[in-house]
Coordinates of N, CA and C in Angstrom, one line a residue:
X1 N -5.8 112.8 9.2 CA -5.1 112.9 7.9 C -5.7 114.1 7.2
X2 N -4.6 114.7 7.0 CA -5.1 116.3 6.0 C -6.1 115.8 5.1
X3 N -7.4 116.5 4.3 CA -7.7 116.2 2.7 C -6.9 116.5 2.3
X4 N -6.2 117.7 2.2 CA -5.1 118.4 1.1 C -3.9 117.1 0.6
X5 N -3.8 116.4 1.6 CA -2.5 115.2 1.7 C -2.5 114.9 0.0
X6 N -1.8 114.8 -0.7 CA -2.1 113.9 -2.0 C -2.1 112.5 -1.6
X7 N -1.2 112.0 -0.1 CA -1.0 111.1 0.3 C -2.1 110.0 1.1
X8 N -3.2 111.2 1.2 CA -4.4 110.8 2.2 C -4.7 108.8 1.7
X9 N -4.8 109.2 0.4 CA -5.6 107.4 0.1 C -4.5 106.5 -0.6
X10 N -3.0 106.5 0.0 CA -2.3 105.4 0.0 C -2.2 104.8 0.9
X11 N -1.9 103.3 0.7 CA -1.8 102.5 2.1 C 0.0 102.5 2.3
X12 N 0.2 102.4 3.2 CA 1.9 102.5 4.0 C 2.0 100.9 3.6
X13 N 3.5 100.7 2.9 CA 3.6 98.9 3.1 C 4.1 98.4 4.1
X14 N 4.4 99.3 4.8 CA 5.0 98.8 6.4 C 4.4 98.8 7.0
X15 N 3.5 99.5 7.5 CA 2.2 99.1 8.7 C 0.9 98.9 8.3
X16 N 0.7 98.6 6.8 CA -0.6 99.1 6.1 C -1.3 99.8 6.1
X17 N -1.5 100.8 7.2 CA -2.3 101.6 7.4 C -2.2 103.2 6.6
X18 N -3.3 103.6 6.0 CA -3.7 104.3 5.0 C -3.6 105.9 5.0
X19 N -3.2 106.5 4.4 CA -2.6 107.8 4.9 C -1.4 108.5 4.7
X20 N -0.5 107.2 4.7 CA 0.7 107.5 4.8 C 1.9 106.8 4.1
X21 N 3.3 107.0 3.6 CA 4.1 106.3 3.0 C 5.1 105.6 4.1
X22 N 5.6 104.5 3.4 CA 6.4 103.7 4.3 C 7.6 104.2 4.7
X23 N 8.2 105.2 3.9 CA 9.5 106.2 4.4 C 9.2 107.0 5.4
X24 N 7.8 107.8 5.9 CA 7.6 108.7 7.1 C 6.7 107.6 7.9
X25 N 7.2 106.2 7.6 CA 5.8 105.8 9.3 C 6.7 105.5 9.8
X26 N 5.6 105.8 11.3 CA 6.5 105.9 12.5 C 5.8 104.9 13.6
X27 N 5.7 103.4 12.8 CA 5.8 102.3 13.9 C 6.9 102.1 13.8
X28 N 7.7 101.5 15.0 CA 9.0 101.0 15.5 C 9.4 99.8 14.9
X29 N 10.5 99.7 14.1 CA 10.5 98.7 13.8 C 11.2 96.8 14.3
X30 N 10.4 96.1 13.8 CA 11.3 94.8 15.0 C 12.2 94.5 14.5
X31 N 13.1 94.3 15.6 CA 14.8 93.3 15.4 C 14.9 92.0 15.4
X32 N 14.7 91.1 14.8 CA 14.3 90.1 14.7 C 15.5 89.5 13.9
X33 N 15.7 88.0 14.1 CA 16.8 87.7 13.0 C 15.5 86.9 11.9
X34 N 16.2 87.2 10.5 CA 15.2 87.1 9.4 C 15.9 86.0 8.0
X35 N 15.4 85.3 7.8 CA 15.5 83.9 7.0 C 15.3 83.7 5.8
X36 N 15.8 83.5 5.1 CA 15.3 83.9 3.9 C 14.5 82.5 3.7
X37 N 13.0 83.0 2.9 CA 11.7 82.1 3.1 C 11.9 82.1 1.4
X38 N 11.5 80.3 1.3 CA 11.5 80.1 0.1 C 9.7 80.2 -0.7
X39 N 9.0 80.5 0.3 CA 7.7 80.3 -0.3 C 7.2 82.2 -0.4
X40 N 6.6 82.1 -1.2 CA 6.2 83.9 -1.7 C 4.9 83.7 -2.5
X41 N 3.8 84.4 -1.8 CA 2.4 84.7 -2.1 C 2.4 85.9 -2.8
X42 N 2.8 86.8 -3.2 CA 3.0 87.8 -4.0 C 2.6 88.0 -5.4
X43 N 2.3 88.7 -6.3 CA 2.6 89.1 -7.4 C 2.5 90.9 -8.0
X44 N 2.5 91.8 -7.0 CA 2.6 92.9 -7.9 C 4.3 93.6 -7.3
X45 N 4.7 94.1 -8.4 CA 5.7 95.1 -8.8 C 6.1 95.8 -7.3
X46 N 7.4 96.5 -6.9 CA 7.9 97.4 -6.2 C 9.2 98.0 -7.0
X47 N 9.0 99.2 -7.9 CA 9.7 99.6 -8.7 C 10.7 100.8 -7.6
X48 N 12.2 100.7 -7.5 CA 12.8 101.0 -6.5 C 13.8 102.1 -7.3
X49 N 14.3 103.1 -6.7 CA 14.9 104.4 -7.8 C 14.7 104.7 -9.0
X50 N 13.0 105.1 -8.8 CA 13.1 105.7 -10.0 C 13.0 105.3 -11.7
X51 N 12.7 103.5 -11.5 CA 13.1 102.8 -12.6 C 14.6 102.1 -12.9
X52 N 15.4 102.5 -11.7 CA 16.4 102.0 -11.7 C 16.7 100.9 -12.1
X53 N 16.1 100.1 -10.9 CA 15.4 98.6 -11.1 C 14.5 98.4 -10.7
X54 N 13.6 97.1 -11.1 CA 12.2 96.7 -10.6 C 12.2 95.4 -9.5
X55 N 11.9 94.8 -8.9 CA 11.6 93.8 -8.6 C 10.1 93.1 -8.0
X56 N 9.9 92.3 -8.3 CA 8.9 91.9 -8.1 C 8.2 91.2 -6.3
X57 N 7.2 91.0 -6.3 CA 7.0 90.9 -4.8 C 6.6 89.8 -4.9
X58 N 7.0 88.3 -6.0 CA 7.5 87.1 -6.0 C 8.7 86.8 -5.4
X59 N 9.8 88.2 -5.2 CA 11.0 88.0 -4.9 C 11.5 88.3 -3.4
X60 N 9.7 88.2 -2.8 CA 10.4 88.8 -1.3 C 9.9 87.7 -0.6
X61 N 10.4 87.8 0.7 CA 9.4 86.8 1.8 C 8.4 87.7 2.3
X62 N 7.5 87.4 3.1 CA 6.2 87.8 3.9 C 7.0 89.0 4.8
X63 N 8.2 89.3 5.0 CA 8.9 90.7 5.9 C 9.0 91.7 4.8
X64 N 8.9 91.0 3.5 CA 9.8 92.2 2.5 C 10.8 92.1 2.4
X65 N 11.2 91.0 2.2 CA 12.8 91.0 2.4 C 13.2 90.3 0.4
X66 N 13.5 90.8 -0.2 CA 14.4 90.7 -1.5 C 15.4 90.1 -1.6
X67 N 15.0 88.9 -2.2 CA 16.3 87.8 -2.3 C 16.6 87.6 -4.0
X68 N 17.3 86.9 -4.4 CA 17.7 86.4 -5.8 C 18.3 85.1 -6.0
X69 N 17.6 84.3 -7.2 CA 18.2 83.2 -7.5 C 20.1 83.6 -8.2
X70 N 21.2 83.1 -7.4 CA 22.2 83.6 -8.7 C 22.9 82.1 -8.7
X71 N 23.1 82.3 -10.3 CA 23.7 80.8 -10.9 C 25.6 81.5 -10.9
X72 N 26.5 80.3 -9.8 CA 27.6 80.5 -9.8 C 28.1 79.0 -10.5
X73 N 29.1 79.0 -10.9 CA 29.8 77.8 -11.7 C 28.8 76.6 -11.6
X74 N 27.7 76.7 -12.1 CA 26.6 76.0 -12.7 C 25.3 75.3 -11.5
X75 N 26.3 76.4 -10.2 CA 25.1 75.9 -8.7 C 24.3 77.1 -9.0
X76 N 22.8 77.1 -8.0 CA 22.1 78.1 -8.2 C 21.9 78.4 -6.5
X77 N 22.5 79.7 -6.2 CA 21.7 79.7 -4.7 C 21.2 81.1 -4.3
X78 N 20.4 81.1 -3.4 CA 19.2 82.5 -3.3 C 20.0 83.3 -2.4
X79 N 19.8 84.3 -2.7 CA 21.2 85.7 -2.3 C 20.1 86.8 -1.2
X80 N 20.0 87.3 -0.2 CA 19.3 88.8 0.2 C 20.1 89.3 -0.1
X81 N 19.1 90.4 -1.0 CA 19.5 91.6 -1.7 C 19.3 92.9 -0.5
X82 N 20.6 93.4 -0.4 CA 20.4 94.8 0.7 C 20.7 95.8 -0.7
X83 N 20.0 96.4 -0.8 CA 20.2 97.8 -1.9 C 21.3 98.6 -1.3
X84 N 20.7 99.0 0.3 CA 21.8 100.2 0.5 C 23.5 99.5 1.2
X85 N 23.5 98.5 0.7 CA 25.1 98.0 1.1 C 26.3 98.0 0.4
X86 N 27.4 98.2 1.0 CA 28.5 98.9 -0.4 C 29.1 97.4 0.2
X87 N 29.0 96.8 0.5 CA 29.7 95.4 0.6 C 28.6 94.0 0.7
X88 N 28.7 92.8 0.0 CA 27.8 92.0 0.0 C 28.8 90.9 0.8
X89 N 28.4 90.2 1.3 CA 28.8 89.2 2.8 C 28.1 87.9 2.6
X90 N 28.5 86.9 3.1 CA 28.5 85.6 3.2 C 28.8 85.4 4.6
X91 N 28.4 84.0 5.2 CA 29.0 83.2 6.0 C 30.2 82.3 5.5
X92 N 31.3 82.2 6.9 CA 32.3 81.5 6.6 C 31.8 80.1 6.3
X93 N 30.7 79.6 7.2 CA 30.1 78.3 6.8 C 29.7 77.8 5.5
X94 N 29.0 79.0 4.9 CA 28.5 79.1 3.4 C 29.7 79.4 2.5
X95 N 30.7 79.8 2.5 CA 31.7 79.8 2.2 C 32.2 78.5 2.1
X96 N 32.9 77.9 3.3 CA 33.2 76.3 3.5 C 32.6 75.5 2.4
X97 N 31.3 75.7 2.2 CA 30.6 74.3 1.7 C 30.4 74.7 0.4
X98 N 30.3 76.2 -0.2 CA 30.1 76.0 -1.4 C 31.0 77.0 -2.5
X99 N 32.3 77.3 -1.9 CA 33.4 78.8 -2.9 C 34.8 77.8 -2.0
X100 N 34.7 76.5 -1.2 CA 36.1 76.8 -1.2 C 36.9 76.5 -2.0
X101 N 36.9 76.2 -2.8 CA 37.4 76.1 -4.1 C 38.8 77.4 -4.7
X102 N 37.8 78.7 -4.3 CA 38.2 79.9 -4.4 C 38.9 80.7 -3.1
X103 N 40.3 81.4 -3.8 CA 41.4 81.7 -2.6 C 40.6 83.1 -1.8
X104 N 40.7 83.2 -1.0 CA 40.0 84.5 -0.6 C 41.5 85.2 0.0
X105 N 41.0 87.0 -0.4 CA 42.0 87.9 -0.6 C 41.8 88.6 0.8
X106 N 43.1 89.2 1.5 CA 42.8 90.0 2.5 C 42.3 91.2 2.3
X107 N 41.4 91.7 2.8 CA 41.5 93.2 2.6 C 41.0 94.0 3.6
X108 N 40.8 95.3 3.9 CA 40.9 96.3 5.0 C 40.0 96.9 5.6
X109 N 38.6 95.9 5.3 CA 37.3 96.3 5.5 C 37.2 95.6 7.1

């Protein structure tokens, strides 16, 4: 690691290791299928664009993974949040049991 680095004495949150930021490390990352976990040991901040928005690291599981409580016609259920997704998705299962209520529209996605 350079001294010059300004980077030299941060830890990476992806591999933890010190040196480096989580956008240039270059461990490989695993494919795993990922669950959303209701229990979170967390409490400091991950402020994401800028101030855009904040979220807290109460709100992730142990992968990093960003979920949310959202209240729909007075049910409450926990959502993963993908930032970089221009479409948000459901299971037809999850669908079945809790929106059939609501007509779903064709469209060309």
């Amino acid at each position: 690691v350079s001294t010059a680095c300004k980077y030299k004495d941060y830890t990476c949150h992806k591999c933890k290791v010190k040196g480096h930021l989580a956008p240039v490390c270059k461990t490989k990352p695993q494919h795993t299928n990922q669950f959303l976990d209701e229990s979170t040991d967390f409490a400091d901040d991950y402020c994401l664009s800028e101030s855009f928005f904040c979220l807290k690291d109460s709100e992730t599981d142990h992968n990093g993974i960003f979920s949310r409580n959202l209240s729909i016609d007075g049910l409450t259920h926990k959502f993963q949040i993908d930032t970089g997704a221009a479409q948000n998705v459901m299971s037809e299962e999850f669908y079945h049991k809790n929106f059939s209520s609501y007509c779903l529209v064709d469209n060309d996605i």
